[in-house]
């Protein structure tokens, strides 16, 4: 048995294993989604609320009947929604949460106005991501997804782009859809819908659309994986900002009702809980037969157990990312000369990017092209005045702004970075004094450094990137091509549901981009992987002549190809965990031709408390002849959640991996299935022995099903060799009080007094200078379904004592309004308190501390013992006098 400590081996190689504590998706104050028991008129429903709320969005669909509403008095909204929840015919209420456009990397964009034509050979598809997924084989057979409708929920589509059909409406490539929000929508303001989902200002959705269906009339040989499909474009983001889950729920239902055969969304936020309302709606659509693929998330750096919603919904297909086997870069054309001999080169302009007609000699920070921290230290005194040069510096270690600042200190105005990995990225280095930054490939940097070292004079003639010609440079990606992208988020959910489902290429993807932003772009993210999976579903619908979500997911999973774990260019002799890659990289052609079908797409054995070791699945032989199958177990790397027995926060990427595998037995394990017959297989699992269960090992692997017809399928499984219930979700010291103004969350000394605005005036800016609110900061080590924060009086004042009750053994006057918070991801939770409590009253002036309680995973929310607790230091609050006695009385108390 292989046993190696991957984390320590590889940490020596990587200098950057940063801990990540992303913030919870934010909640829109006073906004709620209400789900009705049965259909009713939303305007009448809102009118019945006595003018207290307005209708945000009517959400009356076949699969979801309800509305989102906005209470005018956001301060009293939670009381009012509590009343709504008890009204007859109301099924459920949920807060409106906001989600951002996923953070993705823009490597380069380019305009094709004067591009060099490198058109692929007619009839053969050699696009690298298609070769990786066998999509090219469908092209040879002229299967393009014709007649299949894919609904895309994103930033809209630049359908006027020549490679995206050039029109919108019937007969066009983008034939249906709508704009639910308008350009100016930012997630917090009122959406202004219109019928036109054009994407001119964002780009994300236009890139996604091209991955599915770019037409081949473009200069770079880009072709959509299923270029015969019809697209529906549902625009849910404005030019910048977030989207609320009410809009997402509406968009999904519209895409469903408009007859989409597949719905794809490259959107998400940290969660880890499948109960989130948006995820629940997507699950419902899948249950009605329509496959929904959602990007798994780009939080790979956070390590294991970091699933994102709505990808983490039950039966929702979460798509992980692998890196492209080639590194494409769209470079702007410029020229240089060495001792007077000219040549041209490509660059990616950064920010700032004022490069028009700049013609200057190069000056390099040393001649070592392997220097890991080139230009990170201030330059020596002997450095000449650099105002007449372009400074050449290698990427790495310190930030681009630090490198630029060191150049500026010697007078430089222009900085040219050369990359330390394949390709280029668009750099931002806004440092005072810098007017132009750009990046070139490592190869170009090498050419220049060697020339300078030899004493040659190198002069660079730059061009305005907006006017320069563009060319595509492609190099083989030897570092990570074909392996899991470092950024891809890891599952499973906190309730041990298998996530992600499978992977497709999402790292370093060349596709269409809005005409106004360069027409073509190279982007990275699970956002780019997800549409490839959607396109593959479309090809399979044609090839297998079925649209059923479950059938297609099962066959895609069974035929996907698991890969080994690789980091920083080094591969391990172990398969990457299912929590990272799901079933593996999709192999579309194998999926189209498979005649052996499985009844499931994955198996979870749960944790040891809820261990479900004996499970059944069926194998169907739909071929024309009898097949003899043999079953075996191929273990994937077991990943430790915690670095040691004492730490309670999961390790950041890469989690330590071991070669301790679960053992599986099969009954039967070697058998023949006649043509057209089915057999039930019982699998029995034994978790890996010799692992440290206190460090919460997550084991996984694949059930290999090899047939005498040379079929070779694999079924992913996963389980936790430990108890989720005994995982500490909250350290007893992980709650503190800081000032709402303090972005670094430094705890205030015990006993500090916060002077609050008068009750009811917390959003009145005229009090801002004279007041300061306490901020509750809680660090959740693991996800928690319920987070309470009880306000505990520590003064003996009668006003306070009168209002106190006891909850779970804690004396409390209530929780801050809006709490408890449900379905929390791990990481930092922040709450700025203005004194308002969940019953709508204000806490009397006085001394308090906050008792925080977080429910353990699989805990009983009625059981005090199932919560982890933490307490803040005590602090005092008092209120400024209000404009009238009415307000003053509300916050009266004692000091
Ligand atoms: C360019 O000129 C310098 C100085 O005359 C010389 O040292 C160098 O070798 C020349 N480089 C090339 C490539 O000829
Ligand atoms: C780049 O510029 C060179 C001249 O400097 C020219 O010969 C070449 O055609 C240009 N390429 C593109 C793609 O514009
Ligand atoms: C694991 O067990 C718990 C408790 O029974 C259950 O709530 C959860 O859904 C199970 N997870 C899976 C993937 O079956
Ligand atoms: C699995 O299948 C076997 C044989 O058909 C059956 O006896 C058993 O009850 C099944 N077990 C489960 C957990 O469904
Ligand atoms: C399965 O059974 C067949 C027939 O009994 C035998 O020839 C074959 O070797 C077995 N395969 C395995 C992997 O046990
Ligand atoms: C089953 O097929 C896979 C893939 O071809 C192969 O790696 C594996 O060794 C095979 N297993 C058996 C037991 O033949
Ligand atoms: C405070 O918020 C309420 C509700 O959103 C709003 O009606 C009121 O105008 C706000 N007051 C100020 C001073 O901004
Ligand atoms: C708040 O402070 C700023 C800066 O000191 C000042 O310009 C402003 O007038 C003050 N506002 C109030 C309401 O006191
Ligand atoms: C409150 O009163 C109790 C009993 O009278 C006393 O023990 C305690 O120290 C007092 N606490 C404070 C904070 O004054």
PDB file of C-alpha atoms in Angstrom, residues 562-685:
ATOM      1  CA  UNK A 562     -10.688   9.626 -13.373  1.00  0.00           C
ATOM      2  CA  UNK A 563      -7.225  11.140 -13.287  1.00  0.00           C
ATOM      3  CA  UNK A 564      -4.371  11.169 -10.785  1.00  0.00           C
ATOM      4  CA  UNK A 565      -3.749  14.042  -8.399  1.00  0.00           C
ATOM      5  CA  UNK A 566      -1.240  16.588  -9.640  1.00  0.00           C
ATOM      6  CA  UNK A 567       0.134  19.750  -8.130  1.00  0.00           C
ATOM      7  CA  UNK A 568       2.744  22.194  -9.402  1.00  0.00           C
ATOM      8  CA  UNK A 569       3.598  19.895 -12.276  1.00  0.00           C
ATOM      9  CA  UNK A 570       4.135  16.815 -10.089  1.00  0.00           C
ATOM     10  CA  UNK A 571       1.786  13.843 -10.368  1.00  0.00           C
ATOM     11  CA  UNK A 572       1.113  11.402  -7.551  1.00  0.00           C
ATOM     12  CA  UNK A 573       0.614   7.671  -8.099  1.00  0.00           C
ATOM     13  CA  UNK A 574      -2.881   8.112  -6.626  1.00  0.00           C
ATOM     14  CA  UNK A 575      -6.198   9.007  -8.204  1.00  0.00           C
ATOM     15  CA  UNK A 576      -7.459  12.452  -7.164  1.00  0.00           C
ATOM     16  CA  UNK A 577     -10.251  12.213  -4.574  1.00  0.00           C
ATOM     17  CA  UNK A 578     -13.860  12.013  -5.761  1.00  0.00           C
ATOM     18  CA  UNK A 579     -14.377  15.137  -3.612  1.00  0.00           C
ATOM     19  CA  UNK A 580     -12.209  16.993  -6.141  1.00  0.00           C
ATOM     20  CA  UNK A 581     -12.953  15.365  -9.525  1.00  0.00           C
ATOM     21  CA  UNK A 582     -16.246  13.517  -9.114  1.00  0.00           C
ATOM     22  CA  UNK A 583     -16.429  10.723 -11.686  1.00  0.00           C
ATOM     23  CA  UNK A 584     -13.540  12.276 -13.654  1.00  0.00           C
ATOM     24  CA  UNK A 585     -13.205  13.943 -17.058  1.00  0.00           C
ATOM     25  CA  UNK A 586     -16.228  13.430 -19.319  1.00  0.00           C
ATOM     26  CA  UNK A 587     -15.690  11.129 -22.300  1.00  0.00           C
ATOM     27  CA  UNK A 588     -18.635  12.035 -24.469  1.00  0.00           C
ATOM     28  CA  UNK A 589     -18.168   9.464 -27.208  1.00  0.00           C
ATOM     29  CA  UNK A 590     -17.842   6.563 -24.768  1.00  0.00           C
ATOM     30  CA  UNK A 591     -21.014   7.822 -23.075  1.00  0.00           C
ATOM     31  CA  UNK A 592     -22.834   7.935 -26.398  1.00  0.00           C
ATOM     32  CA  UNK A 593     -21.914   4.360 -27.284  1.00  0.00           C
ATOM     33  CA  UNK A 594     -22.140   2.625 -23.915  1.00  0.00           C
ATOM     34  CA  UNK A 595     -24.534  -0.340 -23.932  1.00  0.00           C
ATOM     35  CA  UNK A 596     -23.981  -1.176 -20.273  1.00  0.00           C
ATOM     36  CA  UNK A 597     -26.013   1.191 -18.091  1.00  0.00           C
ATOM     37  CA  UNK A 598     -25.943   1.722 -14.324  1.00  0.00           C
ATOM     38  CA  UNK A 599     -28.883   2.792 -12.172  1.00  0.00           C
ATOM     39  CA  UNK A 600     -26.913   5.371 -10.149  1.00  0.00           C
ATOM     40  CA  UNK A 601     -24.193   7.963 -10.838  1.00  0.00           C
ATOM     41  CA  UNK A 602     -22.408   7.728  -7.469  1.00  0.00           C
ATOM     42  CA  UNK A 603     -22.680   6.160  -4.013  1.00  0.00           C
ATOM     43  CA  UNK A 604     -22.215   7.827  -0.608  1.00  0.00           C
ATOM     44  CA  UNK A 605     -21.520   5.535   2.343  1.00  0.00           C
ATOM     45  CA  UNK A 606     -22.079   8.535   4.659  1.00  0.00           C
ATOM     46  CA  UNK A 607     -20.015   8.934   7.866  1.00  0.00           C
ATOM     47  CA  UNK A 608     -19.417   6.307  10.556  1.00  0.00           C
ATOM     48  CA  UNK A 609     -22.426   7.401  12.688  1.00  0.00           C
ATOM     49  CA  UNK A 610     -24.761   7.110   9.716  1.00  0.00           C
ATOM     50  CA  UNK A 611     -22.771   4.416   7.971  1.00  0.00           C
ATOM     51  CA  UNK A 612     -24.741   2.845   5.150  1.00  0.00           C
ATOM     52  CA  UNK A 613     -22.302   0.112   4.132  1.00  0.00           C
ATOM     53  CA  UNK A 614     -24.590  -2.138   2.096  1.00  0.00           C
ATOM     54  CA  UNK A 615     -26.073  -0.601  -1.017  1.00  0.00           C
ATOM     55  CA  UNK A 616     -27.596  -1.850  -4.236  1.00  0.00           C
ATOM     56  CA  UNK A 617     -27.322  -0.678  -7.780  1.00  0.00           C
ATOM     57  CA  UNK A 618     -28.251  -2.324 -11.035  1.00  0.00           C
ATOM     58  CA  UNK A 619     -26.349  -3.052 -14.224  1.00  0.00           C
ATOM     59  CA  UNK A 620     -28.342  -3.284 -17.470  1.00  0.00           C
ATOM     60  CA  UNK A 621     -26.968  -4.902 -20.582  1.00  0.00           C
ATOM     61  CA  UNK A 622     -28.722  -3.099 -23.446  1.00  0.00           C
ATOM     62  CA  UNK A 623     -26.422  -4.654 -26.050  1.00  0.00           C
ATOM     63  CA  UNK A 624     -27.264  -7.403 -28.497  1.00  0.00           C
ATOM     64  CA  UNK A 625     -25.201 -10.173 -26.864  1.00  0.00           C
ATOM     65  CA  UNK A 626     -24.620 -11.566 -23.385  1.00  0.00           C
ATOM     66  CA  UNK A 627     -21.744  -9.922 -21.481  1.00  0.00           C
ATOM     67  CA  UNK A 628     -19.720 -11.295 -18.586  1.00  0.00           C
ATOM     68  CA  UNK A 629     -18.794  -8.621 -16.067  1.00  0.00           C
ATOM     69  CA  UNK A 630     -16.281  -8.549 -13.284  1.00  0.00           C
ATOM     70  CA  UNK A 631     -16.306  -5.927 -10.537  1.00  0.00           C
ATOM     71  CA  UNK A 632     -13.332  -4.522  -8.660  1.00  0.00           C
ATOM     72  CA  UNK A 633     -12.464  -1.614  -6.409  1.00  0.00           C
ATOM     73  CA  UNK A 634      -9.990   1.098  -7.412  1.00  0.00           C
ATOM     74  CA  UNK A 635      -9.196   3.345  -4.456  1.00  0.00           C
ATOM     75  CA  UNK A 636      -8.602   7.060  -4.869  1.00  0.00           C
ATOM     76  CA  UNK A 637      -6.495   9.112  -2.459  1.00  0.00           C
ATOM     77  CA  UNK A 638      -8.016   9.469   0.994  1.00  0.00           C
ATOM     78  CA  UNK A 639      -7.989  13.144   2.014  1.00  0.00           C
ATOM     79  CA  UNK A 640      -7.579  14.268   5.599  1.00  0.00           C
ATOM     80  CA  UNK A 641      -9.860  17.156   6.506  1.00  0.00           C
ATOM     81  CA  UNK A 642      -7.670  18.320   9.399  1.00  0.00           C
ATOM     82  CA  UNK A 643      -3.906  18.739   9.520  1.00  0.00           C
ATOM     83  CA  UNK A 644      -3.712  17.168  12.982  1.00  0.00           C
ATOM     84  CA  UNK A 645      -5.946  15.998  15.829  1.00  0.00           C
ATOM     85  CA  UNK A 646      -6.056  19.376  17.484  1.00  0.00           C
ATOM     86  CA  UNK A 647      -6.935  21.802  14.717  1.00  0.00           C
ATOM     87  CA  UNK A 648     -10.619  22.201  14.080  1.00  0.00           C
ATOM     88  CA  UNK A 649     -10.414  24.190  10.842  1.00  0.00           C
ATOM     89  CA  UNK A 650     -10.042  22.124   7.687  1.00  0.00           C
ATOM     90  CA  UNK A 651      -6.626  22.327   6.063  1.00  0.00           C
ATOM     91  CA  UNK A 652      -6.331  24.624   3.064  1.00  0.00           C
ATOM     92  CA  UNK A 653      -5.554  23.093  -0.343  1.00  0.00           C
ATOM     93  CA  UNK A 654      -3.794  20.727  -0.751  1.00  0.00           C
ATOM     94  CA  UNK A 655      -5.277  18.489   1.948  1.00  0.00           C
ATOM     95  CA  UNK A 656      -2.967  15.694   3.044  1.00  0.00           C
ATOM     96  CA  UNK A 657      -3.599  12.611   0.931  1.00  0.00           C
ATOM     97  CA  UNK A 658      -2.877   8.975   1.745  1.00  0.00           C
ATOM     98  CA  UNK A 659      -3.087   5.692  -0.101  1.00  0.00           C
ATOM     99  CA  UNK A 660      -5.274   4.007   2.553  1.00  0.00           C
ATOM    100  CA  UNK A 661      -8.300   2.788   0.683  1.00  0.00           C
ATOM    101  CA  UNK A 662     -11.697   1.455   1.673  1.00  0.00           C
ATOM    102  CA  UNK A 663     -12.286  -2.178   0.788  1.00  0.00           C
ATOM    103  CA  UNK A 664     -15.397  -3.121  -1.118  1.00  0.00           C
ATOM    104  CA  UNK A 665     -17.009  -6.470  -1.772  1.00  0.00           C
ATOM    105  CA  UNK A 666     -19.569  -7.175  -4.440  1.00  0.00           C
ATOM    106  CA  UNK A 667     -22.297  -9.738  -4.654  1.00  0.00           C
ATOM    107  CA  UNK A 668     -22.123 -11.112  -7.248  1.00  0.00           C
ATOM    108  CA  UNK A 669     -18.699 -10.002  -8.498  1.00  0.00           C
ATOM    109  CA  UNK A 670     -18.320 -12.052 -11.670  1.00  0.00           C
ATOM    110  CA  UNK A 671     -21.460 -12.825 -13.638  1.00  0.00           C
ATOM    111  CA  UNK A 672     -23.072 -12.868 -17.051  1.00  0.00           C
ATOM    112  CA  UNK A 673     -26.033 -10.703 -18.053  1.00  0.00           C
ATOM    113  CA  UNK A 674     -27.914 -11.844 -21.150  1.00  0.00           C
ATOM    114  CA  UNK A 675     -28.752  -9.241 -23.786  1.00  0.00           C
ATOM    115  CA  UNK A 676     -31.548  -6.936 -22.639  1.00  0.00           C
ATOM    116  CA  UNK A 677     -31.382  -8.079 -18.999  1.00  0.00           C
ATOM    117  CA  UNK A 678     -30.582  -6.352 -15.736  1.00  0.00           C
ATOM    118  CA  UNK A 679     -28.885  -7.486 -12.537  1.00  0.00           C
ATOM    119  CA  UNK A 680     -28.883  -6.038  -9.029  1.00  0.00           C
ATOM    120  CA  UNK A 681     -25.480  -5.792  -7.408  1.00  0.00           C
ATOM    121  CA  UNK A 682     -25.005  -5.451  -3.673  1.00  0.00           C
ATOM    122  CA  UNK A 683     -21.877  -3.587  -2.628  1.00  0.00           C
ATOM    123  CA  UNK A 684     -20.543  -3.723   0.920  1.00  0.00           C
ATOM    124  CA  UNK A 685     -17.952  -1.200   2.094  1.00  0.00           C
TER     125      UNK A 685
END
